[in-house]
XYZ file of C-alpha atoms in Angstrom:
147
model
C 28.078 -1.955 26.956
C 27.487 -5.390 25.425
C 25.339 -6.098 22.405
C 22.130 -8.092 22.926
C 22.698 -11.707 21.966
C 20.283 -13.404 19.556
C 18.221 -16.215 21.038
C 16.974 -19.154 19.016
C 13.192 -19.508 19.106
C 13.641 -23.216 19.789
C 15.155 -22.245 23.174
C 12.068 -20.258 24.215
C 9.401 -21.710 26.482
C 5.718 -21.893 25.490
C 4.787 -18.533 27.058
C 7.648 -16.722 25.353
C 6.824 -18.402 22.041
C 3.205 -17.313 22.364
C 4.368 -13.731 22.988
C 6.660 -13.793 19.955
C 3.841 -15.254 17.860
C 1.455 -12.517 19.029
C 3.998 -9.816 18.174
C 4.588 -11.368 14.750
C 0.837 -11.540 14.187
C 0.505 -7.821 14.973
C 3.356 -7.000 12.578
C 1.725 -9.120 9.895
C -1.625 -7.356 10.378
C 0.068 -3.951 10.141
C 1.954 -4.931 6.980
C -1.190 -6.391 5.418
C -3.112 -3.171 6.144
C -0.273 -1.121 4.651
C -0.347 -3.339 1.559
C -4.094 -2.751 1.157
C -3.643 1.015 1.520
C -0.873 1.047 -1.082
C -3.061 -0.978 -3.453
C -5.847 1.549 -2.963
C -3.484 4.463 -3.666
C -2.224 2.696 -6.775
C -5.811 2.251 -7.981
C -6.469 5.964 -7.499
C -3.407 6.903 -9.539
C -4.452 4.465 -12.276
C -7.872 6.139 -12.297
C -6.101 9.498 -12.678
C -4.279 8.135 -15.734
C -7.622 7.095 -17.231
C -9.157 10.476 -16.399
C -6.303 12.398 -18.018
C -6.782 10.187 -21.072
C -10.409 11.332 -21.263
C -9.388 14.987 -21.562
C -9.396 15.369 -25.349
C -9.880 18.171 -27.839
C -13.106 16.452 -28.910
C -14.528 17.173 -25.445
C -13.856 20.931 -25.532
C -16.777 23.043 -24.243
C -18.590 19.910 -23.037
C -20.025 19.925 -19.538
C -18.000 17.868 -17.081
C -18.170 17.138 -13.367
C -15.187 18.550 -11.487
C -14.357 16.771 -8.211
C -13.961 19.060 -5.214
C -13.795 16.169 -2.745
C -14.294 12.406 -3.000
C -18.053 12.863 -2.805
C -18.669 16.420 -4.041
C -18.620 17.327 -7.734
C -19.542 20.590 -9.439
C -20.421 21.104 -13.096
C -17.854 22.798 -15.317
C -16.802 23.139 -18.946
C -13.593 21.860 -20.467
C -11.877 24.905 -21.972
C -8.230 23.796 -22.375
C -7.842 20.111 -23.226
C -4.043 20.326 -23.317
C -3.564 21.288 -19.653
C -4.778 19.717 -16.425
C -4.397 20.500 -12.734
C -2.446 17.808 -10.873
C -2.541 17.209 -7.117
C 1.134 16.818 -6.207
C 0.419 16.191 -2.522
C 0.035 18.041 0.772
C -2.560 20.383 -0.688
C -0.472 21.627 -3.620
C -1.732 21.630 -7.197
C 0.282 22.231 -10.354
C -0.832 22.900 -13.911
C 0.734 20.398 -16.303
C 0.298 19.329 -19.885
C -1.580 16.087 -20.388
C 1.695 14.338 -21.280
C 3.390 15.631 -18.117
C 0.403 14.585 -16.013
C 0.437 11.085 -17.507
C 4.166 10.806 -16.848
C 3.648 12.014 -13.257
C 0.889 9.487 -12.524
C 2.701 6.630 -14.271
C 5.775 7.347 -12.131
C 3.572 7.248 -9.008
C 2.054 3.912 -10.068
C 5.519 2.459 -10.732
C 6.881 3.728 -7.401
C 3.975 2.147 -5.544
C 4.367 -1.091 -7.529
C 8.012 -1.306 -6.442
C 7.002 -0.775 -2.809
C 4.186 -3.311 -3.126
C 6.607 -5.923 -4.460
C 9.001 -5.362 -1.556
C 6.160 -5.353 0.961
C 4.682 -8.530 -0.507
C 8.047 -10.251 -0.103
C 8.264 -9.097 3.525
C 4.710 -10.277 4.212
C 5.499 -13.696 2.742
C 8.599 -14.027 4.944
C 6.564 -13.040 8.007
C 3.900 -15.616 7.079
C 6.564 -18.294 6.735
C 7.944 -17.307 10.149
C 4.414 -17.409 11.572
C 3.906 -20.931 10.231
C 7.210 -22.067 11.701
C 6.393 -20.505 15.077
C 2.920 -22.040 15.109
C 4.311 -25.517 14.374
C 7.019 -25.091 17.010
C 4.469 -23.895 19.565
C 2.177 -26.843 18.823
C 5.005 -29.347 19.131
C 6.118 -27.820 22.464
C 2.532 -27.907 23.751
C 2.214 -31.569 22.732
C 5.515 -32.355 24.446
C 4.253 -30.624 27.614
C 1.012 -32.605 27.688
C 2.884 -35.895 27.145
C 5.581 -35.051 29.702
């Protein structure tokens, strides 16, 4: 069985170019949405770092609001400022020291940052390709109307 041969976009007709442009636009929208979701996740982990930083011995026995969901909080008292409960994903929670929790969340932020950098590079390449395709499509349309 033979391998598919690459085709230069300059060899495509206007209809095919429009289809390729539409597909590229959909990919770009998907990547942009993924980028926004990763940014949001990174912000949440940064907020977790700040929250762990607020758990101090000075706040022992003070009333706090404990999040049960994103919109539901219940009152509680801070009894052990050296340990926190960390959501490690898929519904699992682990008790960690504050230092371990900070390390966990900082690693998450760094992992997401690395993915964001790679995704940003991919998005930029797709945008460059989109610009090239758009210019090529416009020039082919102009050539059609003149011809």
